[in-house]
Amino acid sequence: MAAGTSSNVHLHDIPDVILSNIFSLETETRTRNAMSLVCLKWLLLERSTRKSLTLRGNIRNLFLLPTCFRAVTHLDLSFLSPWGYPLLDSFSNPLVLAQFLRHAFPSVVSLIVYVRNPLTLHLLASQWPNLQHVKLVLPLFDHCPMLSSLDVSHFYCWTEDLPPVIQAYPSIATSLSHLNILKHDSSTDGFKSHQLLSITACCPNLRKLLATCIFNPRFIGFISDQTLLTLALNCPLLSLLHLADSTSMSNVRPNLIEDASISFAALGDVFSKLPLLEELVLDVCHNVKHTWPALELLNTKCPMLKSLRLGQFQGICRGIASPPDGVALCQALESLSIKNCTDLTDKALIAISHGCHRLSKFEVLGCNQLTRKGMWEFTHNLRKTLVDVKISYCKNLNAVSSLQALEPIRDRIVKLHIDCVWASIIGEEKSLKNWSKLKYLSLWIAVGELLNPLSLSGLNDCPSLEEIQIKIQGDCRDQPKPFMAAFGLSSLTCYPNLTRMILDCSGVTGYALTAPVGHTDLSLWERFFLSGIQDSTLNELNYWTAQDVDVNQRCLFLPAAGLLAQCGSLRKLFIHGTANEHLMMFLLGNPTLRDVQLREDYYPAPDNDTITEMRVGSCCRFEDALNSSSRHVPD
């Protein structure tokens, strides 16, 4: 009898080879964990086909280290606690621990690890000689002869340290195909021209290069026409080139007066020498003028280009001629980001929508000539493809006008960023309609403003919204005491499926210690920001604390600890800053919390911890209490 008509056919009748292939196709962690609970056979299959694993918990509890993931090739050790301290220092014989990790995960070729001393690097790297990709580390070359991918974007080092290391290992440098030296911290200097050329000269086979540079012509070693031309000659196989000025990572408004030392003629020559480009990012932070002739060459010289991000490029599209010109000729583009283009008009934007008809992602930042009408026409022309939009720092596009401009794709958009500028929300016509497919929402809001008007602006009905990111920015020292009791997190309860939130207050500065007369310290502002979170249905929260730049301190205060302890649905909590141990113990009052980490992942890191801040011993005591068998977790 055919299998399709038999009543006795069971899922277990599928051959193991086919079932194993089915398991291998699933990559989402929570789904795989659910599959492993079906039966013992599925549990073994899931464990034997898992390729990526992130370890959590305290490295002291070695008896909890899983040994059933023998096929794991991508291992992330950066979340092991106590975070921010040497990984292997908890053991008298760290070599034994390193060997134990290799025994548990013998197939590792990609490793992510947090390190603060060379010992960790030497011991771990020697255990996996077949490593091909490493993130967060630097001096690994002695033990990783097969390294082909290196990511030091989150590793704090001086820019002058990297070129000598690359030059000292020519065989490994030649084998590198992916190099990420992009620094995510605004206080870090970018690579100078001669340093970048020294690195690329040693790595002729690079296919992906991401780097933070210096484009300011007032600085020694700035990136010039000749630098870009030589880089293109050094690495002709590049499919991804990402060059960003060091100031592009900061919150400081751009310099719209000074020009970069880059000409459109040189850009055209660079594009001609990189025919394999698929993704290009040039965030210069200084004006590059009359660029439309160079950008027209991208369509012919770089036919595989799918993603383009331009920062402070002027004249990218004139929008006055037919057929389109400039960037509008790049018909294969699927993602386009335009930042601080002062002469981008509605007509140019509409011309881009006609030419780049495949766009699924579009970002526009700091383009003050754009209006709601032009943006509406743009989204209307791209209503069949556009699903990811970011509108920020555009003078004529506040929250309401931005949402009204997106009306043609309201029923299609999946990911959205807008600025919470409510200046003209009163009196405007609100579009209170359903955003049926919106899953991710990102917001920027100035310190002192409220979140409550969000639902009134037209985003009150988002049944599929799962994750929200809120970036708060400003100086509390210039602000009076908050005039309302709460920022407005309770208003997010109108989104029934919202389970994850990133609340980023790292751009908020104030007084961490006693504030001067007439001012409010950060503890009261923290109460203002977090009030209402206890009413949410969040499962996961990443919280960046506010900072006092004068004393170099980002810490959790009493109001935050108390409010987070009352968030009854929270399972995962990541606090990016410091905290006192007794405040962390407040969190134990939350019965649903299962994963809590305190991460000092900001620069510059504190020189010394004070007596009451979380140390290794304090962190271990908190984790022991969190994982204690006497603590009842509902599920």
XYZ file of C-alpha atoms in Angstrom:
635
model
C 0.000 0.000 0.000
C 1.298 3.475 -0.830
C 2.618 5.475 2.087
C 0.186 8.294 1.323
C -2.821 5.997 1.906
C -1.558 3.863 4.785
C -2.995 4.512 8.221
C -0.009 2.883 9.951
C 2.725 5.152 8.614
C 4.564 6.983 11.393
C 6.985 9.879 11.279
C 9.664 7.530 12.622
C 9.404 5.547 9.363
C 11.316 8.329 7.624
C 14.885 7.097 7.017
C 17.410 8.456 9.508
C 19.482 10.071 6.763
C 16.531 12.116 5.508
C 15.443 13.003 9.035
C 18.984 14.119 9.833
C 18.990 16.383 6.779
C 15.675 17.889 7.874
C 17.120 18.676 11.300
C 20.208 20.232 9.724
C 18.076 22.696 7.773
C 16.593 24.184 10.939
C 18.841 26.888 12.447
C 16.577 28.713 14.936
C 17.668 27.723 18.448
C 14.299 27.733 20.198
C 12.742 25.641 17.415
C 15.548 23.082 17.642
C 15.162 22.903 21.403
C 11.437 22.254 20.968
C 12.155 19.509 18.424
C 14.537 17.812 20.845
C 11.710 17.390 23.375
C 9.597 15.150 21.107
C 11.346 11.880 21.888
C 14.756 10.405 22.663
C 15.509 9.739 18.995
C 14.829 13.342 18.078
C 16.900 14.519 21.013
C 19.912 12.560 19.778
C 19.377 13.745 16.217
C 19.140 17.372 17.279
C 22.324 17.168 19.322
C 24.252 15.379 16.579
C 23.280 17.909 13.883
C 23.707 21.154 15.860
C 26.344 23.308 14.157
C 26.205 26.498 16.234
C 26.189 26.816 20.021
C 26.413 29.713 22.488
C 27.462 28.690 26.001
C 26.065 30.546 28.993
C 26.538 30.131 32.730
C 29.544 30.273 35.021
C 32.760 28.696 33.830
C 33.279 27.298 37.348
C 30.450 24.809 36.851
C 32.427 22.540 34.583
C 30.187 19.574 35.389
C 27.387 21.341 33.477
C 29.426 21.566 30.258
C 27.500 19.617 27.576
C 29.395 16.852 25.801
C 26.680 15.815 23.332
C 27.306 18.541 20.719
C 30.181 16.860 18.937
C 29.298 18.316 15.517
C 29.345 21.979 16.606
C 31.554 24.048 14.307
C 30.648 27.567 15.506
C 31.257 28.030 19.234
C 30.566 31.243 21.164
C 32.237 31.478 24.584
C 31.800 35.244 24.968
C 28.683 34.923 27.152
C 30.322 32.800 29.837
C 30.440 34.535 33.201
C 31.873 36.220 35.110
C 31.865 38.406 32.007
C 34.737 40.837 31.607
C 37.275 38.647 33.398
C 39.865 36.202 32.004
C 38.047 33.036 30.960
C 40.531 30.484 32.280
C 41.622 32.222 35.481
C 39.000 30.409 37.558
C 41.077 27.214 37.469
C 44.418 26.339 38.977
C 45.279 24.408 35.818
C 43.777 26.347 32.888
C 45.282 23.958 30.340
C 43.016 21.193 31.618
C 39.965 23.399 31.081
C 41.068 24.257 27.540
C 41.532 20.571 26.775
C 38.145 19.787 28.261
C 36.546 22.316 25.899
C 38.289 20.732 22.933
C 37.095 17.262 24.025
C 33.498 18.510 24.276
C 33.616 20.373 20.939
C 36.236 18.735 18.687
C 34.898 20.091 15.371
C 35.166 23.837 16.067
C 36.361 25.989 13.163
C 34.744 29.293 14.243
C 35.289 30.738 17.722
C 34.021 33.818 19.562
C 35.698 34.493 22.893
C 36.255 37.398 25.303
C 39.886 37.709 26.405
C 41.929 40.067 28.533
C 45.303 38.338 28.606
C 47.477 36.337 26.167
C 47.213 33.107 28.181
C 43.593 32.578 27.203
C 44.452 33.053 23.540
C 47.402 30.686 23.523
C 45.620 27.916 25.394
C 42.383 28.004 23.432
C 43.842 28.568 19.968
C 46.199 25.618 20.319
C 43.260 23.283 20.976
C 41.626 23.886 17.573
C 44.335 24.083 14.892
C 41.673 24.074 12.154
C 40.172 27.400 13.240
C 39.088 29.455 10.239
C 37.151 32.326 11.835
C 37.884 34.112 15.125
C 36.098 37.083 16.665
C 37.235 39.428 19.475
C 40.880 38.328 19.521
C 44.188 39.337 18.018
C 47.442 37.370 18.600
C 46.268 33.932 17.438
C 48.412 33.371 14.405
C 50.956 31.111 16.128
C 48.331 28.419 16.667
C 45.869 28.967 13.775
C 47.655 28.301 10.477
C 44.321 27.782 8.661
C 42.752 31.079 9.734
C 40.751 32.639 6.911
C 38.455 35.049 8.795
C 39.365 37.482 11.562
C 36.980 39.848 13.372
C 38.503 42.270 15.903
C 35.674 44.793 15.760
C 34.925 44.274 19.465
C 38.533 43.883 20.564
C 40.077 46.973 22.162
C 43.517 47.612 20.686
C 45.588 50.419 19.242
C 45.409 50.804 15.481
C 49.186 50.677 15.170
C 49.273 47.210 16.794
C 47.592 45.330 13.956
C 49.808 45.989 10.860
C 52.998 44.483 12.408
C 51.098 41.323 13.384
C 49.693 40.924 9.871
C 53.122 41.495 8.340
C 54.788 38.988 10.666
C 52.637 36.120 9.352
C 52.565 36.465 5.549
C 51.175 32.981 4.856
C 48.161 33.514 7.126
C 47.668 37.056 5.831
C 47.541 35.687 2.305
C 44.892 33.140 3.287
C 42.633 35.712 4.965
C 39.423 36.278 3.018
C 37.458 38.209 5.669
C 38.930 40.951 7.882
C 36.795 43.098 10.168
C 38.702 45.935 11.850
C 35.650 48.157 12.158
C 35.558 49.754 15.614
C 32.116 50.248 17.135
C 33.351 52.708 19.746
C 33.408 56.415 18.879
C 36.353 57.088 21.213
C 38.626 54.847 19.153
C 40.804 56.374 16.455
C 40.437 55.073 12.926
C 43.178 53.483 10.850
C 45.462 55.899 9.051
C 46.110 55.678 5.349
C 49.504 53.976 5.594
C 48.212 51.472 8.168
C 45.283 50.467 5.994
C 47.482 50.078 2.936
C 50.034 48.071 4.913
C 47.316 45.639 5.981
C 45.721 45.277 2.552
C 49.091 44.825 0.836
C 49.625 41.701 2.956
C 46.091 40.365 2.300
C 45.635 40.249 -1.491
C 42.895 37.599 -1.329
C 40.503 39.539 0.883
C 36.879 39.279 -0.198
C 35.416 41.196 2.727
C 37.055 44.206 4.374
C 35.483 46.376 7.059
C 37.565 49.156 8.589
C 37.301 52.379 10.566
C 39.357 55.108 8.889
C 40.266 58.777 9.084
C 38.754 60.843 6.258
C 39.305 64.244 7.848
C 41.911 66.017 5.645
C 43.125 68.022 8.646
C 44.498 64.855 10.233
C 47.791 63.184 9.415
C 47.227 59.934 7.547
C 43.776 60.768 6.156
C 42.206 58.654 3.419
C 42.740 60.267 0.008
C 42.129 59.421 -3.644
C 45.454 57.634 -3.828
C 44.653 55.570 -0.746
C 41.423 54.264 -2.255
C 43.071 53.510 -5.601
C 45.937 51.599 -3.973
C 43.522 49.679 -1.745
C 41.552 48.591 -4.807
C 44.756 47.411 -6.468
C 45.848 45.533 -3.332
C 42.522 43.685 -2.958
C 40.881 43.286 -6.391
C 38.697 40.359 -5.235
C 36.657 42.364 -2.732
C 32.928 41.642 -2.681
C 32.335 43.729 0.468
C 34.096 47.013 1.184
C 33.060 48.945 4.281
C 35.017 52.103 5.120
C 33.648 54.433 7.802
C 35.095 57.502 9.450
C 35.703 57.117 13.186
C 33.257 59.947 13.939
C 30.418 58.101 12.185
C 30.026 55.926 15.295
C 29.346 58.885 17.559
C 26.139 60.761 18.263
C 27.669 64.081 17.221
C 25.961 65.879 14.339
C 27.949 65.707 11.083
C 30.350 68.303 9.731
C 28.505 69.657 6.679
C 31.067 72.353 5.909
C 34.417 70.641 5.343
C 35.121 68.575 2.246
C 36.862 65.225 2.090
C 39.937 64.780 -0.053
C 38.101 62.426 -2.404
C 37.087 63.264 -5.966
C 34.372 61.730 -8.098
C 36.965 60.953 -10.788
C 39.006 58.835 -8.375
C 35.876 57.083 -7.156
C 35.087 56.059 -10.732
C 38.575 54.537 -11.076
C 38.164 52.672 -7.775
C 34.844 51.179 -8.860
C 36.406 50.065 -12.134
C 39.037 48.087 -10.247
C 36.522 46.243 -8.014
C 34.254 44.366 -10.441
C 33.158 41.770 -7.849
C 31.646 44.249 -5.383
C 28.308 43.171 -3.926
C 28.183 45.498 -0.917
C 29.744 48.955 -0.584
C 29.762 51.287 2.426
C 31.513 54.682 2.300
C 30.582 56.731 5.370
C 32.982 59.630 4.995
C 31.519 62.256 7.389
C 32.971 64.993 5.141
C 31.469 66.242 1.914
C 32.173 64.330 -1.285
C 30.714 66.564 -3.994
C 29.280 65.993 -7.484
C 29.314 62.212 -7.157
C 26.627 61.300 -9.694
C 29.075 60.560 -12.581
C 31.031 58.127 -10.392
C 27.906 56.426 -9.107
C 26.702 55.857 -12.664
C 29.758 53.665 -13.187
C 28.641 51.327 -10.411
C 25.941 49.935 -12.669
C 28.398 48.919 -15.391
C 31.652 48.352 -13.501
C 30.117 46.579 -10.475
C 27.170 44.651 -11.950
C 26.744 42.423 -8.867
C 26.307 45.317 -6.418
C 23.260 44.675 -4.227
C 23.820 46.935 -1.204
C 25.050 50.558 -1.108
C 25.475 52.926 1.827
C 26.737 56.460 1.293
C 27.558 58.952 4.042
C 27.786 62.668 3.131
C 27.913 62.091 -0.613
C 26.446 65.111 -2.373
C 24.907 65.189 -5.822
C 24.137 61.463 -5.917
C 21.170 61.990 -8.259
C 20.154 65.197 -10.023
C 16.613 64.039 -10.619
C 16.113 66.475 -13.484
C 16.640 64.330 -16.531
C 15.033 61.346 -18.140
C 16.333 58.635 -18.141
C 17.583 58.586 -14.504
C 21.149 59.490 -13.625
C 23.577 58.925 -10.770
C 22.668 56.275 -8.232
C 19.268 55.830 -9.905
C 21.048 53.853 -12.630
C 22.046 51.105 -10.155
C 19.091 48.936 -11.093
C 20.306 45.805 -9.262
C 20.352 47.479 -5.836
C 18.278 45.794 -3.127
C 19.469 47.923 -0.208
C 20.254 51.659 -0.239
C 21.228 53.985 2.613
C 21.680 57.731 2.099
C 23.086 59.784 4.972
C 23.545 63.554 5.236
C 22.952 64.307 1.576
C 22.053 67.976 1.778
C 20.930 68.338 -1.850
C 18.710 65.259 -2.059
C 15.294 66.512 -3.146
C 11.892 64.899 -3.591
C 12.431 64.792 -7.355
C 15.760 62.995 -6.951
C 14.201 60.542 -4.500
C 11.387 59.752 -6.922
C 13.914 59.259 -9.716
C 15.759 56.763 -7.514
C 12.517 54.838 -6.912
C 12.009 54.532 -10.678
C 15.584 53.429 -11.350
C 16.235 51.182 -8.313
C 12.995 49.236 -8.615
C 14.276 46.193 -6.662
C 14.872 47.991 -3.356
C 13.661 46.040 -0.324
C 15.572 48.118 2.236
C 15.945 51.899 2.323
C 17.472 54.250 4.894
C 17.521 58.029 4.783
C 19.268 60.066 7.484
C 19.885 63.798 7.769
C 18.366 64.718 4.396
C 16.508 67.907 5.243
C 15.034 68.708 1.827
C 12.831 65.610 1.751
C 9.139 66.004 2.497
C 6.220 63.716 3.246
C 4.948 64.049 -0.322
C 8.244 62.930 -1.863
C 8.624 60.054 0.562
C 5.030 58.933 -0.113
C 5.675 58.864 -3.842
C 8.900 56.924 -3.257
C 7.217 54.208 -1.175
C 4.262 54.084 -3.574
C 6.574 53.308 -6.504
C 8.321 50.572 -4.476
C 5.238 49.148 -2.774
C 5.831 45.655 -4.214
C 9.384 45.237 -2.839
C 10.064 47.643 0.056
C 9.801 46.010 3.517
C 12.549 47.668 5.607
C 12.663 51.476 6.099
C 14.604 53.859 8.337
C 13.848 57.603 8.495
C 15.961 59.617 10.916
C 17.202 63.196 11.465
C 15.129 64.517 8.549
C 13.794 67.968 9.468
C 10.516 67.697 7.560
C 9.717 64.127 8.565
C 8.549 63.819 12.167
C 6.847 60.730 13.577
C 3.396 61.377 12.115
C 4.549 62.558 8.694
C 6.967 59.625 8.424
C 4.183 57.131 9.104
C 1.855 58.865 6.671
C 4.582 58.729 4.017
C 4.776 54.954 4.520
C 1.048 54.441 3.979
C 1.512 52.699 0.556
C 3.535 49.890 2.215
C 1.740 49.833 5.575
C 0.451 46.299 4.985
C 3.871 45.009 3.819
C 6.570 46.625 5.929
C 8.386 44.291 8.353
C 11.072 46.496 9.878
C 10.832 50.224 10.666
C 12.790 53.024 12.336
C 11.441 56.521 13.001
C 12.348 59.433 15.258
C 9.899 60.202 18.047
C 9.509 63.905 17.275
C 6.075 64.922 18.487
C 6.324 68.697 17.875
C 3.427 68.810 15.431
C 1.479 65.710 16.393
C -1.398 67.741 17.790
C -3.732 68.838 15.031
C -2.332 66.494 12.364
C -4.468 63.785 10.844
C -3.508 60.478 12.434
C -3.439 57.256 10.435
C -4.733 54.792 13.017
C -4.534 51.712 10.863
C -3.275 48.169 11.012
C 0.429 47.419 10.414
C -0.169 43.704 9.986
C 3.371 42.500 9.132
C 5.522 44.858 11.226
C 7.775 42.699 13.424
C 10.629 45.032 14.396
C 10.350 48.672 15.456
C 13.259 51.002 16.251
C 12.783 54.422 17.832
C 14.982 57.418 18.615
C 13.748 59.843 21.270
C 15.291 62.856 22.962
C 15.770 62.793 26.727
C 12.859 64.401 28.523
C 10.326 63.467 25.831
C 7.540 60.932 26.399
C 6.856 57.668 24.600
C 3.079 57.777 25.125
C 2.227 59.639 21.866
C 3.562 56.679 19.843
C 0.193 54.955 19.650
C -1.514 58.251 18.782
C 0.873 58.872 15.899
C -0.505 55.919 13.929
C 1.256 52.872 15.366
C -1.429 51.677 17.728
C -2.282 48.439 15.891
C 0.742 46.203 15.268
C -0.410 42.619 15.964
C 2.837 41.000 14.736
C 5.313 43.290 16.534
C 7.866 41.109 18.370
C 10.851 43.361 19.092
C 11.349 47.042 19.828
C 14.543 49.081 20.207
C 14.413 52.450 21.940
C 17.409 54.769 21.790
C 17.251 57.677 24.266
C 19.760 60.460 23.780
C 20.543 63.758 25.463
C 22.103 65.528 28.432
C 20.071 65.297 31.645
C 22.270 67.964 33.196
C 20.544 70.548 30.998
C 17.076 69.273 31.810
C 14.726 70.096 34.686
C 13.228 67.314 36.778
C 10.941 65.072 34.650
C 7.498 66.659 34.574
C 5.774 63.260 34.347
C 6.172 60.235 36.588
C 6.950 57.827 33.764
C 8.545 57.793 30.332
C 5.720 55.710 28.897
C 6.814 52.064 28.689
C 3.360 51.050 29.920
C 1.949 52.274 26.592
C 3.680 49.328 24.893
C 1.088 46.942 26.354
C -1.021 47.622 23.251
C 1.339 45.298 21.329
C 0.234 41.772 22.344
C 3.181 39.840 20.857
C 5.989 42.158 21.978
C 8.516 39.966 23.803
C 11.958 41.531 23.225
C 13.198 45.044 23.914
C 16.481 46.921 23.664
C 16.388 49.996 25.901
C 19.524 51.961 25.110
C 20.221 54.857 27.479
C 23.956 54.882 26.715
C 23.508 58.234 24.954
C 22.068 59.798 28.138
C 24.519 61.727 30.311
C 23.912 63.059 33.800
C 25.108 63.034 37.392
C 25.749 59.545 38.752
C 26.700 60.883 42.176
C 25.168 63.787 44.086
C 23.787 66.337 41.627
C 24.314 70.089 42.129
C 21.503 72.143 43.608
C 18.661 72.485 41.145
C 19.593 69.372 39.139
C 18.413 65.755 39.195
C 20.754 62.775 39.458
C 20.580 59.734 37.193
C 18.753 57.520 39.692
C 15.598 59.626 39.316
C 15.944 59.674 35.555
C 16.326 55.897 35.623
C 13.069 55.622 37.555
C 11.466 57.844 34.913
C 12.726 55.694 32.027
C 11.819 52.295 33.495
C 8.526 53.050 35.224
C 5.836 50.944 33.592
C 8.101 48.081 32.564
C 6.502 45.966 35.270
C 3.294 45.985 33.190
C 4.963 44.639 30.065
C 4.978 41.104 28.660
C 8.686 41.146 27.800
C 10.677 37.905 27.817
C 14.047 39.448 26.989
C 15.557 42.849 27.811
C 18.889 44.420 26.902
C 19.382 47.527 29.021
C 22.199 50.031 28.510
C 22.463 52.261 31.554
C 22.947 56.031 31.399
C 26.406 57.459 32.053
C 28.268 60.126 33.959
C 31.146 61.043 31.655
C 32.924 63.103 34.316
C 33.498 60.085 36.579
C 33.407 57.468 33.780
C 30.576 55.512 35.313
C 27.622 53.572 33.920
C 25.786 51.780 36.662
C 22.457 50.362 37.748
C 20.655 52.315 40.466
C 18.134 51.259 43.089
C 14.985 52.320 41.135
C 15.987 50.194 38.140
C 16.719 47.135 40.267
C 13.364 47.414 41.993
C 11.379 47.927 38.787
C 13.117 45.128 36.884
C 12.412 42.770 39.769
C 8.702 43.432 39.240
C 8.665 42.556 35.522
C 6.869 39.247 35.966
C 7.360 37.815 32.465
C 11.091 38.545 32.048
C 13.302 35.494 31.389
C 16.519 37.040 30.026
C 18.107 40.251 31.280
C 21.371 41.748 30.027
C 22.590 44.863 31.835
C 25.344 46.741 30.016
C 27.076 48.591 32.819
C 28.130 48.061 36.431
C 26.086 47.416 39.566
C 26.377 46.871 43.271
C 25.914 43.308 44.473
C 23.057 44.107 46.845
C 21.135 45.747 43.974
C 21.593 42.674 41.790
C 20.144 40.571 44.598
C 16.903 42.546 44.187
C 16.447 40.769 40.857
C 16.057 37.420 42.606
C 12.589 38.593 43.589
C 11.538 38.105 39.960
C 10.425 34.445 39.815
C 10.651 34.107 36.012
C 14.261 35.285 35.533
C 16.495 32.481 34.273
C 19.394 34.248 32.569
C 20.976 37.435 33.926
C 24.280 38.950 32.865
C 26.132 42.099 33.827
C 28.312 43.266 30.950
C 30.833 46.106 31.120
C 31.086 46.182 27.324
C 31.722 49.882 26.877
C 34.839 51.959 26.363
C 36.778 53.207 28.099
C 36.335 50.489 30.704
C 36.640 51.525 34.368
C 40.206 51.676 35.614
C 39.280 50.197 38.966
C 36.133 48.685 40.436
C 34.969 50.301 43.634
C 34.519 48.173 46.741
C 30.793 47.616 46.267
C 30.710 47.008 42.517
C 30.310 43.520 41.102
C 33.532 41.519 41.239
C 34.127 37.868 40.373
C 33.097 36.695 43.829
C 29.995 38.876 43.841
C 29.012 37.692 40.385
C 29.405 34.051 41.414
C 27.311 34.530 44.539
C 24.535 36.123 42.506
C 24.559 33.327 39.928
C 24.531 30.674 42.640
C 21.465 32.315 44.148
C 19.832 32.687 40.730
C 20.327 29.011 39.894
C 19.651 27.696 43.382
C 17.351 24.674 43.596
C 15.406 26.446 46.325
C 14.393 29.157 43.862
C 11.210 28.046 42.143
C 10.910 28.930 38.447
C 7.335 28.525 37.138
C 8.273 26.605 33.974
